[in-house]
């Protein structure tokens, strides 16, 4: 009886995380009306890092009993530092390409193109010696067809924003693979906290060089920035960690991939952004590709 209850609770937590991430595309779009992309990502990442500090302290208090040996602690610290910096750099590149891409495309399209990382991860895995099943190749073909309908206009051109978000999807693929490598060796929440801090610092330096941010502009955008920082970075990531515990990782990945559907609905309901019949068809095909890519093999790492 208990086993049936846990997956249901976990599924709801993961769906809530996916919903928060999907709505975050709206926050990112609105935020760009007030501040530059680097400024937005710098402030939201720093907020995300700060929000996770109480979670880390709480986890450390609960795990006092299972203390590690000095050698294990040193190895864990080293992996945490290297992993946090590597993840932070990759996240910084991915999130900034996404942020600037959203400026030139719709929230729904950005959500679905970003979701391509679920298909791209196993493809990149080929170069790391991991084999792909026939289902994966079918998913790739479907994703390409969906992207064509979603992004390529009647004049056979692809929008600037779509290209930037597609680059972001590739970068998120590498980000997932890096997390896949480091997450078994370190505490996931601590790794996330460090990556947000690194992302915030790098984005902040870029903002000072290219955008010259003003406090008044940041305060004007406080709502979307606070949502993207506290909810998207802090709360949603914590929900993902709790939700994935004791749950089939394939099912978890499928639930989390629903963020792309939520982004379309959020863009329509909140911003009034509409998709054409052609673009809606592209969304359905891409969502089918996302599901197909997850069924044959397990993907544990998500952001």
mmCIF file of N, CA, C and O in Angstrom, residues 122-189:
data_model
loop_
_atom_site.group_PDB
_atom_site.id
_atom_site.type_symbol
_atom_site.label_atom_id
_atom_site.label_comp_id
_atom_site.label_asym_id
_atom_site.label_seq_id
_atom_site.Cartn_x
_atom_site.Cartn_y
_atom_site.Cartn_z
ATOM 1 N N UNK A 122 20.932 11.523 -25.581
ATOM 2 C CA UNK A 122 21.404 10.205 -26.041
ATOM 3 C C UNK A 122 22.220 10.264 -27.325
ATOM 4 O O UNK A 122 23.084 9.417 -27.558
ATOM 5 N N UNK A 123 21.974 11.271 -28.181
ATOM 6 C CA UNK A 123 22.755 11.404 -29.412
ATOM 7 C C UNK A 123 24.206 11.754 -29.075
ATOM 8 O O UNK A 123 25.150 11.157 -29.595
ATOM 9 N N UNK A 124 24.380 12.734 -28.175
ATOM 10 C CA UNK A 124 25.727 13.124 -27.742
ATOM 11 C C UNK A 124 26.394 11.954 -27.020
ATOM 12 O O UNK A 124 27.609 11.745 -27.115
ATOM 13 N N UNK A 125 25.562 11.159 -26.318
ATOM 14 C CA UNK A 125 26.070 9.986 -25.618
ATOM 15 C C UNK A 125 26.741 8.977 -26.542
ATOM 16 O O UNK A 125 27.593 8.199 -26.116
ATOM 17 N N UNK A 126 26.357 8.985 -27.828
ATOM 18 C CA UNK A 126 26.993 8.100 -28.815
ATOM 19 C C UNK A 126 28.504 8.316 -28.862
ATOM 20 O O UNK A 126 29.285 7.375 -28.992
ATOM 21 N N UNK A 127 28.912 9.594 -28.778
ATOM 22 C CA UNK A 127 30.340 9.933 -28.837
ATOM 23 C C UNK A 127 31.068 9.559 -27.546
ATOM 24 O O UNK A 127 32.288 9.584 -27.490
ATOM 25 N N UNK A 128 30.286 9.215 -26.518
ATOM 26 C CA UNK A 128 30.868 8.787 -25.248
ATOM 27 C C UNK A 128 30.772 7.266 -25.095
ATOM 28 O O UNK A 128 30.950 6.724 -24.009
ATOM 29 N N UNK A 129 30.446 6.606 -26.211
ATOM 30 C CA UNK A 129 30.406 5.147 -26.216
ATOM 31 C C UNK A 129 29.090 4.539 -25.789
ATOM 32 O O UNK A 129 29.004 3.331 -25.540
ATOM 33 N N UNK A 130 28.033 5.351 -25.711
ATOM 34 C CA UNK A 130 26.714 4.831 -25.323
ATOM 35 C C UNK A 130 25.867 4.587 -26.573
ATOM 36 O O UNK A 130 25.739 5.462 -27.411
ATOM 37 N N UNK A 131 25.297 3.384 -26.663
ATOM 38 C CA UNK A 131 24.514 3.039 -27.852
ATOM 39 C C UNK A 131 23.082 3.554 -27.768
ATOM 40 O O UNK A 131 22.525 3.683 -26.691
ATOM 41 N N UNK A 132 22.507 3.815 -28.941
ATOM 42 C CA UNK A 132 21.113 4.272 -29.024
ATOM 43 C C UNK A 132 20.248 3.197 -29.666
ATOM 44 O O UNK A 132 20.679 2.524 -30.599
ATOM 45 N N UNK A 133 19.035 3.067 -29.197
ATOM 46 C CA UNK A 133 18.107 2.106 -29.785
ATOM 47 C C UNK A 133 17.430 2.714 -31.012
ATOM 48 O O UNK A 133 17.571 3.908 -31.290
ATOM 49 N N UNK A 134 16.661 1.903 -31.712
ATOM 50 C CA UNK A 134 15.923 2.380 -32.890
ATOM 51 C C UNK A 134 14.885 3.426 -32.501
ATOM 52 O O UNK A 134 14.556 4.310 -33.279
ATOM 53 N N UNK A 135 14.361 3.305 -31.263
ATOM 54 C CA UNK A 135 13.377 4.289 -30.786
ATOM 55 C C UNK A 135 13.990 5.694 -30.728
ATOM 56 O O UNK A 135 13.335 6.681 -31.039
ATOM 57 N N UNK A 136 15.272 5.755 -30.322
ATOM 58 C CA UNK A 136 15.948 7.056 -30.220
ATOM 59 C C UNK A 136 16.058 7.702 -31.596
ATOM 60 O O UNK A 136 15.791 8.888 -31.778
ATOM 61 N N UNK A 137 16.461 6.904 -32.597
ATOM 62 C CA UNK A 137 16.611 7.458 -33.955
ATOM 63 C C UNK A 137 15.259 7.895 -34.516
ATOM 64 O O UNK A 137 15.166 8.899 -35.224
ATOM 65 N N UNK A 138 14.204 7.135 -34.175
ATOM 66 C CA UNK A 138 12.852 7.545 -34.588
ATOM 67 C C UNK A 138 12.469 8.860 -33.918
ATOM 68 O O UNK A 138 11.863 9.744 -34.542
ATOM 69 N N UNK A 139 12.859 9.008 -32.644
ATOM 70 C CA UNK A 139 12.580 10.245 -31.905
ATOM 71 C C UNK A 139 13.312 11.429 -32.529
ATOM 72 O O UNK A 139 12.767 12.532 -32.622
ATOM 73 N N UNK A 140 14.551 11.205 -32.967
ATOM 74 C CA UNK A 140 15.342 12.270 -33.613
ATOM 75 C C UNK A 140 14.662 12.726 -34.899
ATOM 76 O O UNK A 140 14.536 13.926 -35.168
ATOM 77 N N UNK A 141 14.212 11.754 -35.701
ATOM 78 C CA UNK A 141 13.525 12.075 -36.958
ATOM 79 C C UNK A 141 12.244 12.868 -36.682
ATOM 80 O O UNK A 141 11.940 13.853 -37.371
ATOM 81 N N UNK A 142 11.501 12.446 -35.654
ATOM 82 C CA UNK A 142 10.267 13.155 -35.283
ATOM 83 C C UNK A 142 10.566 14.570 -34.798
ATOM 84 O O UNK A 142 9.875 15.530 -35.141
ATOM 85 N N UNK A 143 11.618 14.707 -33.992
ATOM 86 C CA UNK A 143 11.987 16.024 -33.464
ATOM 87 C C UNK A 143 12.379 16.977 -34.592
ATOM 88 O O UNK A 143 12.018 18.165 -34.571
ATOM 89 N N UNK A 144 13.102 16.473 -35.570
ATOM 90 C CA UNK A 144 13.493 17.298 -36.724
ATOM 91 C C UNK A 144 12.263 17.760 -37.505
ATOM 92 O O UNK A 144 12.171 18.916 -37.920
ATOM 93 N N UNK A 145 11.296 16.820 -37.673
ATOM 94 C CA UNK A 145 10.060 17.170 -38.380
ATOM 95 C C UNK A 145 9.272 18.213 -37.583
ATOM 96 O O UNK A 145 8.752 19.185 -38.143
ATOM 97 N N UNK A 146 9.212 18.014 -36.254
ATOM 98 C CA UNK A 146 8.510 18.965 -35.400
ATOM 99 C C UNK A 146 9.162 20.338 -35.404
ATOM 100 O O UNK A 146 8.484 21.362 -35.488
ATOM 101 N N UNK A 147 10.501 20.358 -35.361
ATOM 102 C CA UNK A 147 11.245 21.620 -35.404
ATOM 103 C C UNK A 147 11.014 22.354 -36.716
ATOM 104 O O UNK A 147 10.902 23.580 -36.747
ATOM 105 N N UNK A 148 10.938 21.594 -37.804
ATOM 106 C CA UNK A 148 10.708 22.204 -39.123
ATOM 107 C C UNK A 148 9.363 22.943 -39.125
ATOM 108 O O UNK A 148 9.272 24.099 -39.536
ATOM 109 N N UNK A 149 8.321 22.252 -38.629
ATOM 110 C CA UNK A 149 6.985 22.857 -38.600
ATOM 111 C C UNK A 149 6.913 24.029 -37.621
ATOM 112 O O UNK A 149 6.211 25.006 -37.861
ATOM 113 N N UNK A 150 7.659 23.915 -36.543
ATOM 114 C CA UNK A 150 7.606 24.924 -35.487
ATOM 115 C C UNK A 150 8.420 26.174 -35.822
ATOM 116 O O UNK A 150 8.015 27.289 -35.510
ATOM 117 N N UNK A 151 9.548 25.978 -36.470
ATOM 118 C CA UNK A 151 10.509 27.088 -36.647
ATOM 119 C C UNK A 151 10.656 27.610 -38.074
ATOM 120 O O UNK A 151 10.880 28.810 -38.273
ATOM 121 N N UNK A 152 10.596 26.720 -39.059
ATOM 122 C CA UNK A 152 10.847 27.143 -40.434
ATOM 123 C C UNK A 152 9.595 27.814 -41.004
ATOM 124 O O UNK A 152 8.527 27.211 -41.045
ATOM 125 N N UNK A 153 9.739 29.031 -41.427
ATOM 126 C CA UNK A 153 8.594 29.769 -41.968
ATOM 127 C C UNK A 153 8.323 29.373 -43.416
ATOM 128 O O UNK A 153 9.071 28.603 -44.009
ATOM 129 N N UNK A 154 7.250 29.919 -43.992
ATOM 130 C CA UNK A 154 6.879 29.592 -45.377
ATOM 131 C C UNK A 154 7.981 29.953 -46.368
ATOM 132 O O UNK A 154 8.137 29.331 -47.402
ATOM 133 N N UNK A 155 8.769 30.978 -46.025
ATOM 134 C CA UNK A 155 9.872 31.391 -46.901
ATOM 135 C C UNK A 155 11.134 30.594 -46.658
ATOM 136 O O UNK A 155 12.222 31.004 -47.039
ATOM 137 N N UNK A 156 11.034 29.452 -45.977
ATOM 138 C CA UNK A 156 12.141 28.550 -45.655
ATOM 139 C C UNK A 156 13.263 29.298 -44.921
ATOM 140 O O UNK A 156 14.428 29.284 -45.315
ATOM 141 N N UNK A 157 12.880 29.983 -43.869
ATOM 142 C CA UNK A 157 13.863 30.663 -43.033
ATOM 143 C C UNK A 157 13.579 30.341 -41.578
ATOM 144 O O UNK A 157 12.442 30.039 -41.219
ATOM 145 N N UNK A 158 14.612 30.363 -40.770
ATOM 146 C CA UNK A 158 14.460 30.078 -39.342
ATOM 147 C C UNK A 158 14.753 31.357 -38.575
ATOM 148 O O UNK A 158 15.668 32.101 -38.922
ATOM 149 N N UNK A 159 13.949 31.644 -37.570
ATOM 150 C CA UNK A 159 14.097 32.891 -36.833
ATOM 151 C C UNK A 159 15.359 32.940 -35.995
ATOM 152 O O UNK A 159 15.880 31.911 -35.559
ATOM 153 N N UNK A 160 15.826 34.151 -35.754
ATOM 154 C CA UNK A 160 17.018 34.376 -34.923
ATOM 155 C C UNK A 160 16.841 33.782 -33.529
ATOM 156 O O UNK A 160 17.739 33.121 -32.986
ATOM 157 N N UNK A 161 15.667 34.010 -32.951
ATOM 158 C CA UNK A 161 15.387 33.485 -31.614
ATOM 159 C C UNK A 161 15.390 31.970 -31.567
ATOM 160 O O UNK A 161 15.882 31.363 -30.604
ATOM 161 N N UNK A 162 14.849 31.341 -32.630
ATOM 162 C CA UNK A 162 14.808 29.876 -32.690
ATOM 163 C C UNK A 162 16.214 29.284 -32.721
ATOM 164 O O UNK A 162 16.493 28.265 -32.080
ATOM 165 N N UNK A 163 17.131 29.920 -33.459
ATOM 166 C CA UNK A 163 18.524 29.450 -33.546
ATOM 167 C C UNK A 163 19.198 29.542 -32.180
ATOM 168 O O UNK A 163 19.872 28.609 -31.738
ATOM 169 N N UNK A 164 18.994 30.674 -31.500
ATOM 170 C CA UNK A 164 19.605 30.876 -30.183
ATOM 171 C C UNK A 164 19.098 29.846 -29.175
ATOM 172 O O UNK A 164 19.882 29.285 -28.393
ATOM 173 N N UNK A 165 17.781 29.563 -29.206
ATOM 174 C CA UNK A 165 17.207 28.580 -28.274
ATOM 175 C C UNK A 165 17.664 27.166 -28.626
ATOM 176 O O UNK A 165 17.870 26.327 -27.743
ATOM 177 N N UNK A 166 17.862 26.895 -29.919
ATOM 178 C CA UNK A 166 18.349 25.579 -30.337
ATOM 179 C C UNK A 166 19.781 25.362 -29.845
ATOM 180 O O UNK A 166 20.137 24.260 -29.391
ATOM 181 N N UNK A 167 20.613 26.410 -29.906
ATOM 182 C CA UNK A 167 21.978 26.330 -29.359
ATOM 183 C C UNK A 167 21.903 26.066 -27.854
ATOM 184 O O UNK A 167 22.664 25.268 -27.293
ATOM 185 N N UNK A 168 20.932 26.732 -27.205
ATOM 186 C CA UNK A 168 20.712 26.536 -25.769
ATOM 187 C C UNK A 168 20.379 25.074 -25.469
ATOM 188 O O UNK A 168 20.850 24.508 -24.483
ATOM 189 N N UNK A 169 19.573 24.431 -26.326
ATOM 190 C CA UNK A 169 19.207 23.020 -26.126
ATOM 191 C C UNK A 169 20.444 22.125 -26.176
ATOM 192 O O UNK A 169 20.584 21.193 -25.372
ATOM 193 N N UNK A 170 21.364 22.404 -27.118
ATOM 194 C CA UNK A 170 22.623 21.654 -27.201
ATOM 195 C C UNK A 170 23.435 21.834 -25.924
ATOM 196 O O UNK A 170 23.986 20.878 -25.369
ATOM 197 N N UNK A 171 23.517 23.077 -25.450
ATOM 198 C CA UNK A 171 24.289 23.377 -24.241
ATOM 199 C C UNK A 171 23.681 22.716 -23.009
ATOM 200 O O UNK A 171 24.405 22.213 -22.141
ATOM 201 N N UNK A 172 22.340 22.683 -22.945
ATOM 202 C CA UNK A 172 21.683 22.000 -21.827
ATOM 203 C C UNK A 172 21.944 20.492 -21.874
ATOM 204 O O UNK A 172 21.971 19.828 -20.842
ATOM 205 N N UNK A 173 22.137 19.946 -23.084
ATOM 206 C CA UNK A 173 22.465 18.523 -23.221
ATOM 207 C C UNK A 173 23.798 18.224 -22.541
ATOM 208 O O UNK A 173 23.929 17.247 -21.794
ATOM 209 N N UNK A 174 24.794 19.093 -22.799
ATOM 210 C CA UNK A 174 26.103 18.924 -22.164
ATOM 211 C C UNK A 174 26.005 19.147 -20.652
ATOM 212 O O UNK A 174 26.671 18.458 -19.873
ATOM 213 N N UNK A 175 25.154 20.084 -20.271
ATOM 214 C CA UNK A 175 24.943 20.373 -18.854
ATOM 215 C C UNK A 175 24.401 19.142 -18.129
ATOM 216 O O UNK A 175 24.856 18.787 -17.035
ATOM 217 N N UNK A 176 23.442 18.458 -18.755
ATOM 218 C CA UNK A 176 22.856 17.243 -18.179
ATOM 219 C C UNK A 176 23.907 16.144 -18.042
ATOM 220 O O UNK A 176 23.986 15.454 -17.028
ATOM 221 N N UNK A 177 24.761 15.995 -19.063
ATOM 222 C CA UNK A 177 25.791 14.961 -19.036
ATOM 223 C C UNK A 177 26.842 15.247 -17.961
ATOM 224 O O UNK A 177 27.360 14.324 -17.335
ATOM 225 N N UNK A 178 27.147 16.514 -17.751
ATOM 226 C CA UNK A 178 28.097 16.881 -16.692
ATOM 227 C C UNK A 178 27.502 16.556 -15.323
ATOM 228 O O UNK A 178 28.165 15.991 -14.450
ATOM 229 N N UNK A 179 26.211 16.902 -15.147
ATOM 230 C CA UNK A 179 25.529 16.592 -13.884
ATOM 231 C C UNK A 179 25.445 15.080 -13.680
ATOM 232 O O UNK A 179 25.613 14.579 -12.566
ATOM 233 N N UNK A 180 25.201 14.357 -14.770
ATOM 234 C CA UNK A 180 25.141 12.901 -14.729
ATOM 235 C C UNK A 180 26.437 12.326 -14.153
ATOM 236 O O UNK A 180 26.423 11.337 -13.423
ATOM 237 N N UNK A 181 27.552 12.955 -14.490
ATOM 238 C CA UNK A 181 28.867 12.482 -14.048
ATOM 239 C C UNK A 181 29.119 12.817 -12.578
ATOM 240 O O UNK A 181 29.621 11.990 -11.808
ATOM 241 N N UNK A 182 28.772 14.045 -12.173
ATOM 242 C CA UNK A 182 29.116 14.506 -10.826
ATOM 243 C C UNK A 182 28.067 14.207 -9.755
ATOM 244 O O UNK A 182 28.413 14.071 -8.579
ATOM 245 N N UNK A 183 26.777 14.137 -10.124
ATOM 246 C CA UNK A 183 25.719 14.001 -9.111
ATOM 247 C C UNK A 183 25.833 12.764 -8.212
ATOM 248 O O UNK A 183 25.495 12.849 -7.036
ATOM 249 N N UNK A 184 26.326 11.591 -8.720
ATOM 250 C CA UNK A 184 26.461 10.457 -7.796
ATOM 251 C C UNK A 184 27.565 10.661 -6.761
ATOM 252 O O UNK A 184 27.608 9.970 -5.749
ATOM 253 N N UNK A 185 28.479 11.603 -7.014
ATOM 254 C CA UNK A 185 29.641 11.790 -6.151
ATOM 255 C C UNK A 185 29.459 12.884 -5.106
ATOM 256 O O UNK A 185 30.255 12.994 -4.178
ATOM 257 N N UNK A 186 28.446 13.734 -5.287
ATOM 258 C CA UNK A 186 28.259 14.878 -4.381
ATOM 259 C C UNK A 186 26.790 15.046 -4.008
ATOM 260 O O UNK A 186 25.917 14.398 -4.579
ATOM 261 N N UNK A 187 26.539 15.953 -3.064
ATOM 262 C CA UNK A 187 25.169 16.296 -2.696
ATOM 263 C C UNK A 187 24.555 17.147 -3.813
ATOM 264 O O UNK A 187 25.122 18.170 -4.203
ATOM 265 N N UNK A 188 23.406 16.727 -4.315
ATOM 266 C CA UNK A 188 22.780 17.388 -5.459
ATOM 267 C C UNK A 188 22.395 18.839 -5.212
ATOM 268 O O UNK A 188 22.562 19.691 -6.086
ATOM 269 N N UNK A 189 21.900 19.145 -4.003
ATOM 270 C CA UNK A 189 21.470 20.508 -3.695
ATOM 271 C C UNK A 189 22.682 21.437 -3.594
ATOM 272 O O UNK A 189 22.654 22.573 -4.062
#
